[in-house]
PDB file of C-alpha atoms in Angstrom:
ATOM      1  CA  MET A   1     -93.098  92.025  44.440  1.00  0.00           C
ATOM      2  CA  LEU A   2     -96.414  93.736  43.692  1.00  0.00           C
ATOM      3  CA  THR A   3     -97.988  92.560  40.444  1.00  0.00           C
ATOM      4  CA  LEU A   4    -100.300  94.713  38.322  1.00  0.00           C
ATOM      5  CA  THR A   5    -103.131  93.293  36.271  1.00  0.00           C
ATOM      6  CA  GLN A   6    -103.553  94.572  32.728  1.00  0.00           C
ATOM      7  CA  THR A   7    -106.538  96.623  33.910  1.00  0.00           C
ATOM      8  CA  ALA A   8    -104.510  98.196  36.722  1.00  0.00           C
ATOM      9  CA  ALA A   9    -101.703  99.051  34.294  1.00  0.00           C
ATOM     10  CA  GLU A  10    -104.215 100.745  31.969  1.00  0.00           C
ATOM     11  CA  ALA A  11    -105.721 102.651  34.915  1.00  0.00           C
ATOM     12  CA  VAL A  12    -102.304 103.906  36.036  1.00  0.00           C
ATOM     13  CA  LYS A  13    -101.475 105.052  32.493  1.00  0.00           C
ATOM     14  CA  THR A  14    -104.862 106.793  32.232  1.00  0.00           C
ATOM     15  CA  ILE A  15    -104.292 108.634  35.515  1.00  0.00           C
ATOM     16  CA  ILE A  16    -100.809 109.751  34.464  1.00  0.00           C
ATOM     17  CA  GLU A  17    -102.094 110.984  31.094  1.00  0.00           C
ATOM     18  CA  ARG A  18    -104.438 113.345  32.966  1.00  0.00           C
ATOM     19  CA  VAL A  19    -101.551 115.059  34.777  1.00  0.00           C
ATOM     20  CA  PRO A  20     -99.367 116.849  32.201  1.00  0.00           C
ATOM     21  CA  GLN A  21     -96.526 117.576  34.650  1.00  0.00           C
ATOM     22  CA  ALA A  22     -96.187 113.840  35.390  1.00  0.00           C
ATOM     23  CA  GLU A  23     -96.085 112.483  31.833  1.00  0.00           C
ATOM     24  CA  ASP A  24     -92.988 110.382  32.620  1.00  0.00           C
ATOM     25  CA  GLY A  25     -94.066 109.706  36.190  1.00  0.00           C
ATOM     26  CA  GLY A  26     -96.210 107.153  37.895  1.00  0.00           C
ATOM     27  CA  VAL A  27     -98.539 106.400  40.753  1.00  0.00           C
ATOM     28  CA  ARG A  28     -96.809 106.349  44.139  1.00  0.00           C
ATOM     29  CA  ILE A  29     -98.140 104.107  46.900  1.00  0.00           C
ATOM     30  CA  ARG A  30     -97.180 104.997  50.444  1.00  0.00           C
ATOM     31  CA  ASP A  31     -97.983 102.868  53.484  1.00  0.00           C
ATOM     32  CA  THR A  32     -99.545 105.205  56.036  1.00  0.00           C
ATOM     33  CA  GLY A  33     -99.923 102.573  58.745  1.00  0.00           C
ATOM     34  CA  ALA A  34    -102.288  99.829  59.817  1.00  0.00           C
ATOM     35  CA  GLN A  35    -105.050 102.223  60.869  1.00  0.00           C
ATOM     36  CA  THR A  36    -105.164 104.258  57.664  1.00  0.00           C
ATOM     37  CA  GLY A  37    -103.820 101.931  54.967  1.00  0.00           C
ATOM     38  CA  PHE A  38    -102.257 103.160  51.754  1.00  0.00           C
ATOM     39  CA  GLU A  39    -102.075 106.544  50.104  1.00  0.00           C
ATOM     40  CA  LEU A  40    -101.944 106.830  46.309  1.00  0.00           C
ATOM     41  CA  SER A  41    -100.650 109.934  44.577  1.00  0.00           C
ATOM     42  CA  VAL A  42     -99.282 110.956  41.210  1.00  0.00           C
ATOM     43  CA  ALA A  43     -95.526 111.501  41.249  1.00  0.00           C
ATOM     44  CA  GLN A  44     -93.210 112.890  38.591  1.00  0.00           C
ATOM     45  CA  ALA A  45     -90.484 110.468  39.660  1.00  0.00           C
ATOM     46  CA  PRO A  46     -89.832 107.881  42.360  1.00  0.00           C
ATOM     47  CA  GLU A  47     -88.258 108.858  45.654  1.00  0.00           C
ATOM     48  CA  PRO A  48     -84.680 107.541  46.065  1.00  0.00           C
ATOM     49  CA  GLU A  49     -85.790 104.681  48.355  1.00  0.00           C
ATOM     50  CA  ASP A  50     -88.825 103.669  46.256  1.00  0.00           C
ATOM     51  CA  THR A  51     -89.164 100.355  44.461  1.00  0.00           C
ATOM     52  CA  VAL A  52     -90.369 100.830  40.884  1.00  0.00           C
ATOM     53  CA  VAL A  53     -92.810  98.319  39.379  1.00  0.00           C
ATOM     54  CA  VAL A  54     -93.332  98.610  35.617  1.00  0.00           C
ATOM     55  CA  THR A  55     -96.089  96.760  33.748  1.00  0.00           C
ATOM     56  CA  ASP A  56     -96.784  97.522  30.090  1.00  0.00           C
ATOM     57  CA  GLY A  57     -95.394 101.039  30.489  1.00  0.00           C
ATOM     58  CA  ALA A  58     -97.333 101.809  33.678  1.00  0.00           C
ATOM     59  CA  ARG A  59     -95.069 102.817  36.545  1.00  0.00           C
ATOM     60  CA  VAL A  60     -95.900 102.341  40.221  1.00  0.00           C
ATOM     61  CA  PHE A  61     -93.556 103.636  42.908  1.00  0.00           C
ATOM     62  CA  LEU A  62     -93.682 101.896  46.298  1.00  0.00           C
ATOM     63  CA  ASP A  63     -92.197 103.355  49.444  1.00  0.00           C
ATOM     64  CA  THR A  64     -90.219 100.899  51.575  1.00  0.00           C
ATOM     65  CA  ALA A  65     -93.122 100.016  53.888  1.00  0.00           C
ATOM     66  CA  ALA A  66     -95.590  99.619  51.004  1.00  0.00           C
ATOM     67  CA  ASN A  67     -93.122  97.424  49.131  1.00  0.00           C
ATOM     68  CA  GLN A  68     -92.887  95.094  52.130  1.00  0.00           C
ATOM     69  CA  ALA A  69     -96.642  95.084  52.788  1.00  0.00           C
ATOM     70  CA  LEU A  70     -97.557  94.479  49.140  1.00  0.00           C
ATOM     71  CA  ASP A  71     -94.803  91.999  48.311  1.00  0.00           C
ATOM     72  CA  ASP A  72     -97.192  89.126  47.538  1.00  0.00           C
ATOM     73  CA  ARG A  73    -100.183  91.142  46.311  1.00  0.00           C
ATOM     74  CA  ILE A  74    -101.882  91.811  42.997  1.00  0.00           C
ATOM     75  CA  LEU A  75    -103.144  95.312  42.198  1.00  0.00           C
ATOM     76  CA  ASP A  76    -106.304  95.319  40.107  1.00  0.00           C
ATOM     77  CA  ALA A  77    -108.526  98.178  38.992  1.00  0.00           C
ATOM     78  CA  GLU A  78    -112.007  98.910  37.788  1.00  0.00           C
ATOM     79  CA  LEU A  79    -112.459 101.713  35.271  1.00  0.00           C
ATOM     80  CA  ALA A  80    -115.909 103.321  35.396  1.00  0.00           C
ATOM     81  CA  ALA A  81    -117.621 104.947  32.433  1.00  0.00           C
ATOM     82  CA  ASP A  82    -117.325 108.352  34.142  1.00  0.00           C
ATOM     83  CA  GLY A  83    -113.523 108.029  34.207  1.00  0.00           C
ATOM     84  CA  SER A  84    -113.202 107.167  37.882  1.00  0.00           C
ATOM     85  CA  VAL A  85    -110.921 104.365  39.009  1.00  0.00           C
ATOM     86  CA  LYS A  86    -111.249 101.935  41.914  1.00  0.00           C
ATOM     87  CA  PHE A  87    -108.182  99.951  42.896  1.00  0.00           C
ATOM     88  CA  ALA A  88    -108.300  96.655  44.781  1.00  0.00           C
ATOM     89  CA  LEU A  89    -105.646  94.365  46.247  1.00  0.00           C
ATOM     90  CA  ALA A  90    -105.706  90.588  46.152  1.00  0.00           C
ATOM     91  CA  ALA A  91    -103.322  87.965  47.493  1.00  0.00           C
ATOM     92  CA  THR A  92    -101.344  85.854  45.048  1.00  0.00           C
ATOM     93  CA  GLY A  93    -101.894  82.113  44.885  1.00  0.00           C
TER      94      GLY A  93
END
Protein backbone atom coordinates (compact mmCIF):
# COMPACT_ATOMS: atom_id res chain seq x y z
CA MET A 1 0.00 0.00 0.00
CA LEU A 2 1.10 3.58 -0.66
CA THR A 3 2.79 5.19 2.33
CA LEU A 4 2.77 8.93 3.01
CA THR A 5 5.61 10.74 4.70
CA GLN A 6 4.74 13.25 7.40
CA THR A 7 5.52 16.05 4.94
CA ALA A 8 3.20 14.57 2.32
CA ALA A 9 0.42 14.22 4.89
CA GLU A 10 0.84 17.89 5.86
CA ALA A 11 0.81 18.91 2.18
CA VAL A 12 -2.41 16.98 1.53
CA LYS A 13 -4.08 18.58 4.57
CA THR A 14 -2.91 22.03 3.44
CA ILE A 15 -4.35 21.49 -0.05
CA ILE A 16 -7.68 20.31 1.34
CA GLU A 17 -7.89 23.29 3.70
CA ARG A 18 -7.73 25.58 0.66
CA VAL A 19 -10.84 24.02 -0.90
CA PRO A 20 -13.85 24.73 1.35
CA GLN A 21 -16.18 22.32 -0.47
CA ALA A 22 -13.76 19.44 0.19
CA GLU A 23 -13.16 19.95 3.92
CA ASP A 24 -13.83 16.25 4.63
CA GLY A 25 -12.31 15.11 1.35
CA GLY A 26 -8.87 14.24 0.15
CA VAL A 27 -6.47 14.16 -2.74
CA ARG A 28 -7.40 11.62 -5.41
CA ILE A 29 -4.67 9.98 -7.48
CA ARG A 30 -5.70 8.48 -10.80
CA ASP A 31 -3.41 6.45 -13.04
CA THR A 32 -3.74 7.94 -16.52
CA GLY A 33 -1.42 5.44 -18.19
CA ALA A 34 2.26 4.85 -18.79
CA GLN A 35 2.64 7.77 -21.20
CA THR A 36 1.05 10.42 -18.99
CA GLY A 37 1.51 9.14 -15.43
CA PHE A 38 -0.71 10.17 -12.55
CA GLU A 39 -3.33 12.84 -12.14
CA LEU A 40 -3.92 14.46 -8.75
CA SER A 41 -7.14 16.25 -7.91
CA VAL A 42 -9.09 17.34 -4.86
CA ALA A 43 -12.14 15.18 -4.21
CA GLN A 44 -14.96 15.58 -1.72
CA ALA A 45 -15.12 11.82 -1.24
CA PRO A 46 -13.57 8.67 -2.68
CA GLU A 47 -15.11 6.91 -5.65
CA PRO A 48 -16.71 3.54 -4.76
CA GLU A 49 -13.74 1.56 -6.14
CA ASP A 50 -11.04 3.78 -4.59
CA THR A 51 -8.62 2.63 -1.91
CA VAL A 52 -8.37 5.17 0.91
CA VAL A 53 -5.00 5.81 2.56
CA VAL A 54 -5.12 7.85 5.78
CA THR A 55 -2.01 9.27 7.47
CA ASP A 56 -2.33 11.68 10.39
CA GLY A 57 -5.75 12.81 9.16
CA ALA A 58 -4.66 13.30 5.54
CA ARG A 59 -6.75 11.29 3.11
CA VAL A 60 -5.55 10.06 -0.28
CA PHE A 61 -7.91 8.24 -2.62
CA LEU A 62 -6.34 5.87 -5.16
CA ASP A 63 -8.17 4.54 -8.17
CA THR A 64 -7.70 0.82 -8.83
CA ALA A 65 -4.84 1.26 -11.32
CA ALA A 66 -3.03 3.81 -9.13
CA ASN A 67 -3.39 1.54 -6.11
CA GLN A 68 -1.70 -1.29 -8.00
CA ALA A 69 1.03 0.93 -9.47
CA LEU A 70 1.82 2.62 -6.15
CA ASP A 71 1.53 -0.44 -3.92
CA ASP A 72 5.18 -0.35 -2.80
CA ARG A 73 5.80 3.40 -3.05
CA ILE A 74 6.28 6.28 -0.65
CA LEU A 75 4.67 9.64 -1.39
CA ASP A 76 6.75 12.59 -0.22
CA ALA A 77 6.24 16.31 -0.68
CA GLU A 78 8.11 19.57 -0.64
CA LEU A 79 6.28 22.65 0.61
CA ALA A 80 7.62 25.90 -0.84
CA ALA A 81 7.47 29.26 0.91
CA ASP A 82 5.01 30.52 -1.72
CA GLY A 83 2.54 27.77 -0.79
CA SER A 84 3.20 25.53 -3.78
CA VAL A 85 3.62 21.80 -3.34
CA LYS A 86 5.78 19.32 -5.25
CA PHE A 87 5.06 15.63 -4.76
CA ALA A 88 7.59 12.88 -5.40
CA LEU A 89 7.42 9.08 -5.35
CA ALA A 90 10.10 6.78 -4.00
CA ALA A 91 10.34 3.00 -3.79
CA THR A 92 10.22 1.34 -0.39
CA GLY A 93 13.22 -0.59 0.89
